[in-house]
């Protein structure tokens, strides 16, 4: 039963992280064809959002790890382990997005900010995809744990 609870927590956290990663991605996505950032404030907000994503993803990873430790069934263990791996990948990507967004904030011109914004967008895309994968795996662990208990 603890496995189901932990996997459920992981699923909720991963879904929140995926949503936050998507917001961060949209915040750093340039609107001009030449790749200019919208504003310094948008880049700064994206950097803060990436930090929020990382915290949510770490919560997902912790809950998935707890699910692995308490899983009764093999399927639940495998799915929870997959969720933990995906959460770790999302964490690394969110860290990269935060770093790139910080570079965009620090840039002294829009031209200099554009490559960093592109890196932040790419990393946010990876974080979003990985967080969605973690959510799906955590949900699978939750279902498997429910069957196993």
mmCIF file of N, CA and C in Angstrom:
data_model
loop_
_atom_site.group_PDB
_atom_site.id
_atom_site.type_symbol
_atom_site.label_atom_id
_atom_site.label_comp_id
_atom_site.label_asym_id
_atom_site.label_seq_id
_atom_site.Cartn_x
_atom_site.Cartn_y
_atom_site.Cartn_z
ATOM 1 N N UNK A 1 0.813 -1.188 0.000
ATOM 2 C CA UNK A 1 0.000 0.000 0.000
ATOM 3 C C UNK A 1 0.864 1.264 0.000
ATOM 4 N N UNK A 2 1.985 1.220 0.699
ATOM 5 C CA UNK A 2 2.896 2.364 0.701
ATOM 6 C C UNK A 2 3.406 2.635 -0.695
ATOM 7 N N UNK A 3 3.603 1.561 -1.469
ATOM 8 C CA UNK A 3 4.064 1.706 -2.845
ATOM 9 C C UNK A 3 3.053 2.475 -3.678
ATOM 10 N N UNK A 4 1.778 2.150 -3.522
ATOM 11 C CA UNK A 4 0.726 2.840 -4.277
ATOM 12 C C UNK A 4 0.693 4.313 -3.910
ATOM 13 N N UNK A 5 0.818 4.615 -2.627
ATOM 14 C CA UNK A 5 0.811 6.002 -2.174
ATOM 15 C C UNK A 5 2.010 6.770 -2.727
ATOM 16 N N UNK A 6 3.195 6.169 -2.660
ATOM 17 C CA UNK A 6 4.401 6.831 -3.161
ATOM 18 C C UNK A 6 4.331 7.029 -4.665
ATOM 19 N N UNK A 7 3.855 6.016 -5.381
ATOM 20 C CA UNK A 7 3.749 6.133 -6.832
ATOM 21 C C UNK A 7 2.712 7.175 -7.214
ATOM 22 N N UNK A 8 1.629 7.258 -6.453
ATOM 23 C CA UNK A 8 0.608 8.272 -6.705
ATOM 24 C C UNK A 8 1.184 9.671 -6.496
ATOM 25 N N UNK A 9 1.951 9.849 -5.425
ATOM 26 C CA UNK A 9 2.622 11.124 -5.175
ATOM 27 C C UNK A 9 3.569 11.459 -6.316
ATOM 28 N N UNK A 10 4.303 10.461 -6.790
ATOM 29 C CA UNK A 10 5.231 10.673 -7.901
ATOM 30 C C UNK A 10 4.486 11.083 -9.161
ATOM 31 N N UNK A 11 3.360 10.447 -9.417
ATOM 32 C CA UNK A 11 2.578 10.774 -10.616
ATOM 33 C C UNK A 11 2.082 12.213 -10.569
ATOM 34 N N UNK A 12 1.555 12.630 -9.424
ATOM 35 C CA UNK A 12 1.057 14.000 -9.282
ATOM 36 C C UNK A 12 2.199 15.000 -9.440
ATOM 37 N N UNK A 13 3.325 14.741 -8.775
ATOM 38 C CA UNK A 13 4.464 15.654 -8.864
ATOM 39 C C UNK A 13 5.004 15.733 -10.281
ATOM 40 N N UNK A 14 5.065 14.601 -10.963
ATOM 41 C CA UNK A 14 5.575 14.594 -12.334
ATOM 42 C C UNK A 14 4.654 15.362 -13.270
ATOM 43 N N UNK A 15 3.347 15.235 -13.076
ATOM 44 C CA UNK A 15 2.409 15.998 -13.901
ATOM 45 C C UNK A 15 2.571 17.495 -13.657
ATOM 46 N N UNK A 16 2.748 17.895 -12.397
ATOM 47 C CA UNK A 16 2.978 19.305 -12.077
ATOM 48 C C UNK A 16 4.280 19.788 -12.709
ATOM 49 N N UNK A 17 5.307 18.950 -12.654
ATOM 50 C CA UNK A 17 6.596 19.311 -13.244
ATOM 51 C C UNK A 17 6.483 19.466 -14.751
ATOM 52 N N UNK A 18 5.735 18.572 -15.389
ATOM 53 C CA UNK A 18 5.551 18.664 -16.841
ATOM 54 C C UNK A 18 4.854 19.967 -17.212
ATOM 55 N N UNK A 19 3.845 20.342 -16.437
ATOM 56 C CA UNK A 19 3.139 21.601 -16.690
ATOM 57 C C UNK A 19 4.071 22.789 -16.497
ATOM 58 N N UNK A 20 4.840 22.771 -15.409
ATOM 59 C CA UNK A 20 5.771 23.872 -15.150
ATOM 60 C C UNK A 20 6.854 23.949 -16.215
ATOM 61 N N UNK A 21 7.324 22.791 -16.684
ATOM 62 C CA UNK A 21 8.339 22.780 -17.742
ATOM 63 C C UNK A 21 7.780 23.369 -19.027
ATOM 64 N N UNK A 22 6.523 23.075 -19.322
ATOM 65 C CA UNK A 22 5.890 23.624 -20.518
ATOM 66 C C UNK A 22 5.771 25.142 -20.413
ATOM 67 N N UNK A 23 5.400 25.649 -19.244
ATOM 68 C CA UNK A 23 5.316 27.096 -19.036
ATOM 69 C C UNK A 23 6.693 27.728 -19.203
ATOM 70 N N UNK A 24 7.725 27.077 -18.648
ATOM 71 C CA UNK A 24 9.088 27.595 -18.793
ATOM 72 C C UNK A 24 9.505 27.612 -20.252
ATOM 73 N N UNK A 25 9.169 26.556 -20.968
ATOM 74 C CA UNK A 25 9.510 26.475 -22.391
ATOM 75 C C UNK A 25 8.843 27.614 -23.150
ATOM 76 N N UNK A 26 7.558 27.854 -22.887
ATOM 77 C CA UNK A 26 6.846 28.926 -23.573
ATOM 78 C C UNK A 26 7.424 30.285 -23.216
ATOM 79 N N UNK A 27 7.877 30.439 -21.975
ATOM 80 C CA UNK A 27 8.425 31.722 -21.546
ATOM 81 C C UNK A 27 9.720 32.067 -22.258
ATOM 82 N N UNK A 28 10.533 31.065 -22.575
ATOM 83 C CA UNK A 28 11.815 31.354 -23.226
ATOM 84 C C UNK A 28 11.755 31.221 -24.739
ATOM 85 N N UNK A 29 10.602 30.819 -25.279
ATOM 86 C CA UNK A 29 10.494 30.679 -26.728
ATOM 87 C C UNK A 29 10.461 32.058 -27.369
ATOM 88 N N UNK A 30 11.405 32.322 -28.276
ATOM 89 C CA UNK A 30 11.426 33.632 -28.936
ATOM 90 C C UNK A 30 10.224 33.798 -29.866
ATOM 91 N N UNK A 31 9.749 35.028 -29.996
ATOM 92 C CA UNK A 31 8.618 35.284 -30.882
ATOM 93 C C UNK A 31 9.066 35.851 -32.225
ATOM 94 N N UNK A 32 10.179 36.549 -32.255
ATOM 95 C CA UNK A 32 10.656 37.141 -33.507
ATOM 96 C C UNK A 32 11.369 36.082 -34.342
ATOM 97 N N UNK A 33 11.246 36.148 -35.669
ATOM 98 C CA UNK A 33 11.883 35.143 -36.532
ATOM 99 C C UNK A 33 13.392 35.041 -36.329
ATOM 100 N N UNK A 34 14.031 36.159 -36.005
ATOM 101 C CA UNK A 34 15.483 36.118 -35.828
ATOM 102 C C UNK A 34 15.901 35.598 -34.462
ATOM 103 N N UNK A 35 14.932 35.256 -33.620
ATOM 104 C CA UNK A 35 15.252 34.603 -32.355
ATOM 105 C C UNK A 35 15.436 35.525 -31.173
ATOM 106 N N UNK A 36 14.945 36.758 -31.247
ATOM 107 C CA UNK A 36 15.083 37.681 -30.119
ATOM 108 C C UNK A 36 14.244 37.213 -28.939
ATOM 109 N N UNK A 37 14.715 37.488 -27.739
ATOM 110 C CA UNK A 37 13.911 37.231 -26.549
ATOM 111 C C UNK A 37 12.824 38.300 -26.479
ATOM 112 N N UNK A 38 11.712 37.974 -25.876
ATOM 113 C CA UNK A 38 10.652 38.972 -25.713
ATOM 114 C C UNK A 38 11.141 40.100 -24.815
ATOM 115 N N UNK A 39 11.542 39.764 -23.600
ATOM 116 C CA UNK A 39 12.055 40.777 -22.677
ATOM 117 C C UNK A 39 12.979 40.108 -21.677
ATOM 118 N N UNK A 40 13.771 40.947 -21.022
ATOM 119 C CA UNK A 40 14.639 40.474 -19.941
ATOM 120 C C UNK A 40 13.788 39.845 -18.836
ATOM 121 N N UNK A 41 12.633 40.428 -18.557
ATOM 122 C CA UNK A 41 11.757 39.915 -17.497
ATOM 123 C C UNK A 41 11.246 38.513 -17.805
ATOM 124 N N UNK A 42 10.943 38.248 -19.071
ATOM 125 C CA UNK A 42 10.471 36.917 -19.458
ATOM 126 C C UNK A 42 11.568 35.888 -19.200
ATOM 127 N N UNK A 43 12.805 36.226 -19.601
ATOM 128 C CA UNK A 43 13.923 35.304 -19.383
ATOM 129 C C UNK A 43 14.137 35.062 -17.894
ATOM 130 N N UNK A 44 14.013 36.116 -17.112
ATOM 131 C CA UNK A 44 14.181 35.986 -15.669
ATOM 132 C C UNK A 44 13.087 35.094 -15.075
ATOM 133 N N UNK A 45 11.861 35.297 -15.519
ATOM 134 C CA UNK A 45 10.753 34.461 -15.043
ATOM 135 C C UNK A 45 10.963 33.008 -15.449
ATOM 136 N N UNK A 46 11.487 32.802 -16.661
ATOM 137 C CA UNK A 46 11.751 31.439 -17.125
ATOM 138 C C UNK A 46 12.798 30.763 -16.251
ATOM 139 N N UNK A 47 13.811 31.521 -15.858
ATOM 140 C CA UNK A 47 14.850 30.983 -14.990
ATOM 141 C C UNK A 47 14.252 30.559 -13.643
ATOM 142 N N UNK A 48 13.381 31.399 -13.087
ATOM 143 C CA UNK A 48 12.720 31.058 -11.826
ATOM 144 C C UNK A 48 11.823 29.832 -11.993
ATOM 145 N N UNK A 49 11.114 29.775 -13.131
ATOM 146 C CA UNK A 49 10.227 28.636 -13.384
ATOM 147 C C UNK A 49 11.032 27.347 -13.490
ATOM 148 N N UNK A 50 12.202 27.428 -14.142
ATOM 149 C CA UNK A 50 13.046 26.236 -14.255
ATOM 150 C C UNK A 50 13.443 25.729 -12.867
ATOM 151 N N UNK A 51 13.696 26.654 -11.951
ATOM 152 C CA UNK A 51 13.989 26.258 -10.574
ATOM 153 C C UNK A 51 12.817 25.530 -9.937
ATOM 154 N N UNK A 52 11.608 26.016 -10.194
ATOM 155 C CA UNK A 52 10.404 25.349 -9.684
ATOM 156 C C UNK A 52 10.260 23.956 -10.279
ATOM 157 N N UNK A 53 10.543 23.850 -11.579
ATOM 158 C CA UNK A 53 10.479 22.552 -12.252
ATOM 159 C C UNK A 53 11.433 21.577 -11.580
ATOM 160 N N UNK A 54 12.660 22.042 -11.313
ATOM 161 C CA UNK A 54 13.650 21.155 -10.689
ATOM 162 C C UNK A 54 13.172 20.670 -9.324
ATOM 163 N N UNK A 55 12.574 21.558 -8.541
ATOM 164 C CA UNK A 55 12.081 21.141 -7.221
ATOM 165 C C UNK A 55 10.970 20.096 -7.357
ATOM 166 N N UNK A 56 10.049 20.323 -8.289
ATOM 167 C CA UNK A 56 8.968 19.356 -8.506
ATOM 168 C C UNK A 56 9.510 18.019 -8.982
ATOM 169 N N UNK A 57 10.483 18.069 -9.888
ATOM 170 C CA UNK A 57 11.048 16.830 -10.424
ATOM 171 C C UNK A 57 11.796 16.071 -9.333
ATOM 172 N N UNK A 58 12.495 16.787 -8.478
ATOM 173 C CA UNK A 58 13.192 16.111 -7.375
ATOM 174 C C UNK A 58 12.184 15.452 -6.437
ATOM 175 N N UNK A 59 11.039 16.103 -6.235
ATOM 176 C CA UNK A 59 9.977 15.491 -5.427
ATOM 177 C C UNK A 59 9.469 14.217 -6.104
ATOM 178 N N UNK A 60 9.344 14.280 -7.437
ATOM 179 C CA UNK A 60 8.926 13.099 -8.196
ATOM 180 C C UNK A 60 9.924 11.967 -8.018
ATOM 181 N N UNK A 61 11.208 12.297 -8.167
ATOM 182 C CA UNK A 61 12.254 11.281 -8.048
ATOM 183 C C UNK A 61 12.257 10.658 -6.654
ATOM 184 N N UNK A 62 12.080 11.488 -5.631
ATOM 185 C CA UNK A 62 12.058 10.971 -4.260
ATOM 186 C C UNK A 62 10.865 10.038 -4.053
ATOM 187 N N UNK A 63 9.708 10.451 -4.557
ATOM 188 C CA UNK A 63 8.517 9.607 -4.410
ATOM 189 C C UNK A 63 8.659 8.318 -5.208
ATOM 190 N N UNK A 64 9.245 8.416 -6.400
ATOM 191 C CA UNK A 64 9.458 7.208 -7.206
ATOM 192 C C UNK A 64 10.442 6.273 -6.512
ATOM 193 N N UNK A 65 11.480 6.845 -5.912
ATOM 194 C CA UNK A 65 12.431 6.032 -5.157
ATOM 195 C C UNK A 65 11.769 5.333 -3.990
ATOM 196 N N UNK A 66 10.869 6.045 -3.323
ATOM 197 C CA UNK A 66 10.117 5.437 -2.216
ATOM 198 C C UNK A 66 9.227 4.311 -2.735
ATOM 199 N N UNK A 67 8.650 4.526 -3.917
ATOM 200 C CA UNK A 67 7.805 3.486 -4.512
ATOM 201 C C UNK A 67 8.620 2.240 -4.832
ATOM 202 N N UNK A 68 9.838 2.441 -5.346
ATOM 203 C CA UNK A 68 10.718 1.305 -5.640
ATOM 204 C C UNK A 68 11.030 0.550 -4.354
ATOM 205 N N UNK A 69 11.352 1.293 -3.299
ATOM 206 C CA UNK A 69 11.735 0.667 -2.034
ATOM 207 C C UNK A 69 10.587 -0.115 -1.404
ATOM 208 N N UNK A 70 9.352 0.351 -1.623
ATOM 209 C CA UNK A 70 8.229 -0.304 -0.953
ATOM 210 C C UNK A 70 7.364 -1.147 -1.887
ATOM 211 N N UNK A 71 7.748 -1.239 -3.160
ATOM 212 C CA UNK A 71 6.926 -1.979 -4.126
ATOM 213 C C UNK A 71 6.891 -3.463 -3.786
ATOM 214 N N UNK A 72 5.705 -4.020 -3.894
ATOM 215 C CA UNK A 72 5.529 -5.446 -3.625
ATOM 216 C C UNK A 72 5.650 -6.274 -4.894
ATOM 217 N N UNK A 73 5.228 -5.717 -6.007
ATOM 218 C CA UNK A 73 5.207 -6.464 -7.259
ATOM 219 C C UNK A 73 6.311 -6.043 -8.198
ATOM 220 N N UNK A 74 6.749 -6.974 -9.023
ATOM 221 C CA UNK A 74 7.824 -6.714 -9.979
ATOM 222 C C UNK A 74 7.454 -5.602 -10.949
ATOM 223 N N UNK A 75 6.214 -5.603 -11.450
ATOM 224 C CA UNK A 75 5.788 -4.560 -12.384
ATOM 225 C C UNK A 75 5.837 -3.189 -11.730
ATOM 226 N N UNK A 76 5.402 -3.104 -10.492
ATOM 227 C CA UNK A 76 5.432 -1.832 -9.775
ATOM 228 C C UNK A 76 6.868 -1.356 -9.597
ATOM 229 N N UNK A 77 7.764 -2.281 -9.247
ATOM 230 C CA UNK A 77 9.173 -1.925 -9.076
ATOM 231 C C UNK A 77 9.772 -1.405 -10.374
ATOM 232 N N UNK A 78 9.500 -2.113 -11.475
ATOM 233 C CA UNK A 78 10.061 -1.713 -12.766
ATOM 234 C C UNK A 78 9.524 -0.350 -13.197
ATOM 235 N N UNK A 79 8.229 -0.129 -13.034
ATOM 236 C CA UNK A 79 7.634 1.142 -13.441
ATOM 237 C C UNK A 79 8.128 2.285 -12.564
ATOM 238 N N UNK A 80 8.254 2.027 -11.265
ATOM 239 C CA UNK A 80 8.753 3.065 -10.366
ATOM 240 C C UNK A 80 10.206 3.395 -10.672
ATOM 241 N N UNK A 81 10.997 2.377 -11.001
ATOM 242 C CA UNK A 81 12.394 2.617 -11.381
ATOM 243 C C UNK A 81 12.462 3.440 -12.665
ATOM 244 N N UNK A 82 11.591 3.132 -13.617
ATOM 245 C CA UNK A 82 11.541 3.903 -14.865
ATOM 246 C C UNK A 82 11.155 5.352 -14.573
ATOM 247 N N UNK A 83 10.220 5.558 -13.660
ATOM 248 C CA UNK A 83 9.823 6.916 -13.276
ATOM 249 C C UNK A 83 10.994 7.665 -12.657
ATOM 250 N N UNK A 84 11.762 6.974 -11.821
ATOM 251 C CA UNK A 84 12.918 7.611 -11.186
ATOM 252 C C UNK A 84 13.965 8.013 -12.218
ATOM 253 N N UNK A 85 14.214 7.151 -13.203
ATOM 254 C CA UNK A 85 15.186 7.461 -14.261
ATOM 255 C C UNK A 85 14.704 8.648 -15.089
ATOM 256 N N UNK A 86 13.427 8.645 -15.468
ATOM 257 C CA UNK A 86 12.877 9.751 -16.260
ATOM 258 C C UNK A 86 12.897 11.051 -15.461
ATOM 259 N N UNK A 87 12.613 10.964 -14.169
ATOM 260 C CA UNK A 87 12.652 12.159 -13.327
ATOM 261 C C UNK A 87 14.067 12.707 -13.233
ATOM 262 N N UNK A 88 15.056 11.821 -13.150
ATOM 263 C CA UNK A 88 16.452 12.273 -13.117
ATOM 264 C C UNK A 88 16.827 12.962 -14.428
ATOM 265 N N UNK A 89 16.366 12.421 -15.557
ATOM 266 C CA UNK A 89 16.630 13.051 -16.857
ATOM 267 C C UNK A 89 15.957 14.415 -16.936
ATOM 268 N N UNK A 90 14.729 14.505 -16.433
ATOM 269 C CA UNK A 90 14.017 15.782 -16.431
ATOM 270 C C UNK A 90 14.722 16.793 -15.535
ATOM 271 N N UNK A 91 15.238 16.323 -14.403
ATOM 272 C CA UNK A 91 15.973 17.188 -13.480
ATOM 273 C C UNK A 91 17.202 17.775 -14.161
ATOM 274 N N UNK A 92 17.962 16.932 -14.846
ATOM 275 C CA UNK A 92 19.165 17.404 -15.544
ATOM 276 C C UNK A 92 18.803 18.400 -16.641
ATOM 277 N N UNK A 93 17.734 18.119 -17.378
ATOM 278 C CA UNK A 93 17.313 19.028 -18.448
ATOM 279 C C UNK A 93 16.817 20.355 -17.884
ATOM 280 N N UNK A 94 16.084 20.300 -16.780
ATOM 281 C CA UNK A 94 15.610 21.536 -16.154
ATOM 282 C C UNK A 94 16.779 22.362 -15.641
ATOM 283 N N UNK A 95 17.807 21.695 -15.126
ATOM 284 C CA UNK A 95 19.013 22.384 -14.683
ATOM 285 C C UNK A 95 19.676 23.092 -15.858
ATOM 286 N N UNK A 96 19.754 22.408 -17.000
ATOM 287 C CA UNK A 96 20.318 23.018 -18.209
ATOM 288 C C UNK A 96 19.478 24.203 -18.669
ATOM 289 N N UNK A 97 18.154 24.055 -18.589
ATOM 290 C CA UNK A 97 17.262 25.150 -18.983
ATOM 291 C C UNK A 97 17.458 26.360 -18.079
ATOM 292 N N UNK A 98 17.600 26.116 -16.782
ATOM 293 C CA UNK A 98 17.818 27.215 -15.839
ATOM 294 C C UNK A 98 19.129 27.927 -16.125
ATOM 295 N N UNK A 99 20.166 27.152 -16.399
ATOM 296 C CA UNK A 99 21.474 27.732 -16.707
ATOM 297 C C UNK A 99 21.420 28.571 -17.979
ATOM 298 N N UNK A 100 20.782 28.023 -19.020
ATOM 299 C CA UNK A 100 20.684 28.751 -20.285
ATOM 300 C C UNK A 100 19.813 29.994 -20.136
ATOM 301 N N UNK A 101 18.729 29.886 -19.361
ATOM 302 C CA UNK A 101 17.880 31.058 -19.133
ATOM 303 C C UNK A 101 18.643 32.131 -18.371
ATOM 304 N N UNK A 102 19.467 31.718 -17.413
ATOM 305 C CA UNK A 102 20.295 32.678 -16.681
ATOM 306 C C UNK A 102 21.287 33.359 -17.617
ATOM 307 N N UNK A 103 21.849 32.593 -18.559
ATOM 308 C CA UNK A 103 22.746 33.185 -19.558
ATOM 309 C C UNK A 103 22.007 34.218 -20.400
ATOM 310 N N UNK A 104 20.754 33.903 -20.760
ATOM 311 C CA UNK A 104 19.955 34.841 -21.556
ATOM 312 C C UNK A 104 19.679 36.116 -20.767
ATOM 313 N N UNK A 105 19.407 35.972 -19.474
ATOM 314 C CA UNK A 105 19.164 37.135 -18.620
ATOM 315 C C UNK A 105 20.412 38.006 -18.539
ATOM 316 N N UNK A 106 21.584 37.360 -18.450
ATOM 317 C CA UNK A 106 22.843 38.089 -18.293
ATOM 318 C C UNK A 106 23.348 38.705 -19.595
ATOM 319 N N UNK A 107 22.809 38.281 -20.728
ATOM 320 C CA UNK A 107 23.291 38.774 -22.023
ATOM 321 C C UNK A 107 23.086 40.283 -22.127
ATOM 322 N N UNK A 108 24.043 40.939 -22.802
ATOM 323 C CA UNK A 108 23.976 42.395 -22.905
ATOM 324 C C UNK A 108 23.210 42.881 -24.137
ATOM 325 N N UNK A 109 22.729 41.961 -24.950
ATOM 326 C CA UNK A 109 21.939 42.356 -26.119
ATOM 327 C C UNK A 109 20.991 41.229 -26.494
ATOM 328 N N UNK A 110 19.991 41.569 -27.274
ATOM 329 C CA UNK A 110 19.057 40.545 -27.740
ATOM 330 C C UNK A 110 19.768 39.528 -28.617
ATOM 331 N N UNK A 111 20.720 40.002 -29.411
ATOM 332 C CA UNK A 111 21.464 39.087 -30.284
ATOM 333 C C UNK A 111 22.247 38.074 -29.462
ATOM 334 N N UNK A 112 22.824 38.529 -28.363
ATOM 335 C CA UNK A 112 23.585 37.631 -27.492
ATOM 336 C C UNK A 112 22.654 36.703 -26.705
ATOM 337 N N UNK A 113 21.447 37.166 -26.419
ATOM 338 C CA UNK A 113 20.503 36.361 -25.643
ATOM 339 C C UNK A 113 19.882 35.241 -26.471
ATOM 340 N N UNK A 114 19.793 35.439 -27.789
ATOM 341 C CA UNK A 114 19.084 34.477 -28.646
ATOM 342 C C UNK A 114 19.627 33.049 -28.553
ATOM 343 N N UNK A 115 20.963 32.830 -28.651
ATOM 344 C CA UNK A 115 21.454 31.438 -28.552
ATOM 345 C C UNK A 115 21.152 30.807 -27.185
ATOM 346 N N UNK A 116 21.274 31.589 -26.122
ATOM 347 C CA UNK A 116 20.976 31.060 -24.788
ATOM 348 C C UNK A 116 19.490 30.742 -24.662
ATOM 349 N N UNK A 117 18.654 31.591 -25.253
ATOM 350 C CA UNK A 117 17.211 31.333 -25.223
ATOM 351 C C UNK A 117 16.886 30.055 -25.991
ATOM 352 N N UNK A 118 17.567 29.849 -27.106
ATOM 353 C CA UNK A 118 17.347 28.624 -27.890
ATOM 354 C C UNK A 118 17.761 27.393 -27.090
ATOM 355 N N UNK A 119 18.900 27.490 -26.372
ATOM 356 C CA UNK A 119 19.340 26.367 -25.531
ATOM 357 C C UNK A 119 18.334 26.115 -24.406
ATOM 358 N N UNK A 120 17.841 27.200 -23.811
ATOM 359 C CA UNK A 120 16.859 27.058 -22.732
ATOM 360 C C UNK A 120 15.583 26.398 -23.245
ATOM 361 N N UNK A 121 15.159 26.796 -24.434
ATOM 362 C CA UNK A 121 13.951 26.209 -25.025
ATOM 363 C C UNK A 121 14.144 24.722 -25.287
ATOM 364 N N UNK A 122 15.289 24.367 -25.875
ATOM 365 C CA UNK A 122 15.567 22.953 -26.165
ATOM 366 C C UNK A 122 15.610 22.131 -24.873
ATOM 367 N N UNK A 123 16.274 22.660 -23.856
ATOM 368 C CA UNK A 123 16.366 21.941 -22.580
ATOM 369 C C UNK A 123 14.997 21.841 -21.908
ATOM 370 N N UNK A 124 14.190 22.903 -22.013
ATOM 371 C CA UNK A 124 12.843 22.855 -21.435
ATOM 372 C C UNK A 124 11.984 21.818 -22.153
ATOM 373 N N UNK A 125 12.182 21.680 -23.463
ATOM 374 C CA UNK A 125 11.468 20.638 -24.220
ATOM 375 C C UNK A 125 11.827 19.251 -23.692
ATOM 376 N N UNK A 126 13.115 19.021 -23.454
ATOM 377 C CA UNK A 126 13.572 17.730 -22.929
ATOM 378 C C UNK A 126 13.009 17.510 -21.522
ATOM 379 N N UNK A 127 13.046 18.558 -20.698
ATOM 380 C CA UNK A 127 12.510 18.438 -19.337
ATOM 381 C C UNK A 127 11.027 18.103 -19.373
ATOM 382 N N UNK A 128 10.305 18.756 -20.270
ATOM 383 C CA UNK A 128 8.873 18.503 -20.401
ATOM 384 C C UNK A 128 8.611 17.055 -20.810
ATOM 385 N N UNK A 129 9.319 16.589 -21.835
ATOM 386 C CA UNK A 129 9.131 15.209 -22.313
ATOM 387 C C UNK A 129 9.503 14.197 -21.228
ATOM 388 N N UNK A 130 10.608 14.446 -20.537
ATOM 389 C CA UNK A 130 11.046 13.524 -19.485
ATOM 390 C C UNK A 130 10.081 13.526 -18.305
ATOM 391 N N UNK A 131 9.565 14.701 -17.958
ATOM 392 C CA UNK A 131 8.607 14.776 -16.855
ATOM 393 C C UNK A 131 7.311 14.053 -17.213
ATOM 394 N N UNK A 132 6.884 14.170 -18.472
ATOM 395 C CA UNK A 132 5.697 13.429 -18.918
ATOM 396 C C UNK A 132 5.948 11.926 -18.864
ATOM 397 N N UNK A 133 7.153 11.515 -19.267
ATOM 398 C CA UNK A 133 7.520 10.095 -19.194
ATOM 399 C C UNK A 133 7.516 9.619 -17.740
ATOM 400 N N UNK A 134 8.056 10.455 -16.850
ATOM 401 C CA UNK A 134 8.064 10.105 -15.428
ATOM 402 C C UNK A 134 6.640 9.989 -14.894
ATOM 403 N N UNK A 135 5.768 10.898 -15.327
ATOM 404 C CA UNK A 135 4.374 10.848 -14.874
ATOM 405 C C UNK A 135 3.695 9.564 -15.338
ATOM 406 N N UNK A 136 3.920 9.197 -16.599
ATOM 407 C CA UNK A 136 3.316 7.973 -17.133
ATOM 408 C C UNK A 136 3.844 6.742 -16.402
ATOM 409 N N UNK A 137 5.152 6.707 -16.166
ATOM 410 C CA UNK A 137 5.745 5.563 -15.472
ATOM 411 C C UNK A 137 5.281 5.503 -14.022
ATOM 412 N N UNK A 138 5.172 6.668 -13.385
ATOM 413 C CA UNK A 138 4.702 6.692 -11.999
ATOM 414 C C UNK A 138 3.251 6.232 -11.916
ATOM 415 N N UNK A 139 2.457 6.627 -12.903
ATOM 416 C CA UNK A 139 1.065 6.170 -12.935
ATOM 417 C C UNK A 139 1.002 4.656 -13.142
ATOM 418 N N UNK A 140 1.873 4.140 -14.018
ATOM 419 C CA UNK A 140 1.934 2.686 -14.230
ATOM 420 C C UNK A 140 2.349 1.977 -12.942
ATOM 421 N N UNK A 141 3.296 2.573 -12.213
ATOM 422 C CA UNK A 141 3.718 1.993 -10.934
ATOM 423 C C UNK A 141 2.563 2.007 -9.941
ATOM 424 N N UNK A 142 1.816 3.099 -9.957
ATOM 425 C CA UNK A 142 0.665 3.221 -9.071
ATOM 426 C C UNK A 142 -0.362 2.127 -9.364
ATOM 427 N N UNK A 143 -0.658 1.937 -10.647
ATOM 428 C CA UNK A 143 -1.623 0.906 -11.035
ATOM 429 C C UNK A 143 -1.109 -0.492 -10.694
ATOM 430 N N UNK A 144 0.179 -0.740 -10.985
ATOM 431 C CA UNK A 144 0.753 -2.054 -10.694
ATOM 432 C C UNK A 144 0.787 -2.315 -9.189
ATOM 433 N N UNK A 145 1.099 -1.277 -8.419
ATOM 434 C CA UNK A 145 1.134 -1.435 -6.963
ATOM 435 C C UNK A 145 -0.263 -1.705 -6.424
ATOM 436 N N UNK A 146 -1.259 -1.069 -7.030
ATOM 437 C CA UNK A 146 -2.644 -1.306 -6.619
ATOM 438 C C UNK A 146 -3.073 -2.734 -6.878
ATOM 439 N N UNK A 147 -2.612 -3.284 -7.993
ATOM 440 C CA UNK A 147 -2.918 -4.674 -8.334
ATOM 441 C C UNK A 147 -2.162 -5.617 -7.411
ATOM 442 N N UNK A 148 -0.900 -5.241 -7.078
ATOM 443 C CA UNK A 148 -0.044 -6.124 -6.276
ATOM 444 C C UNK A 148 -0.463 -6.164 -4.813
ATOM 445 N N UNK A 149 -1.136 -5.094 -4.342
ATOM 446 C CA UNK A 149 -1.482 -5.059 -2.911
ATOM 447 C C UNK A 149 -2.835 -5.660 -2.639
#
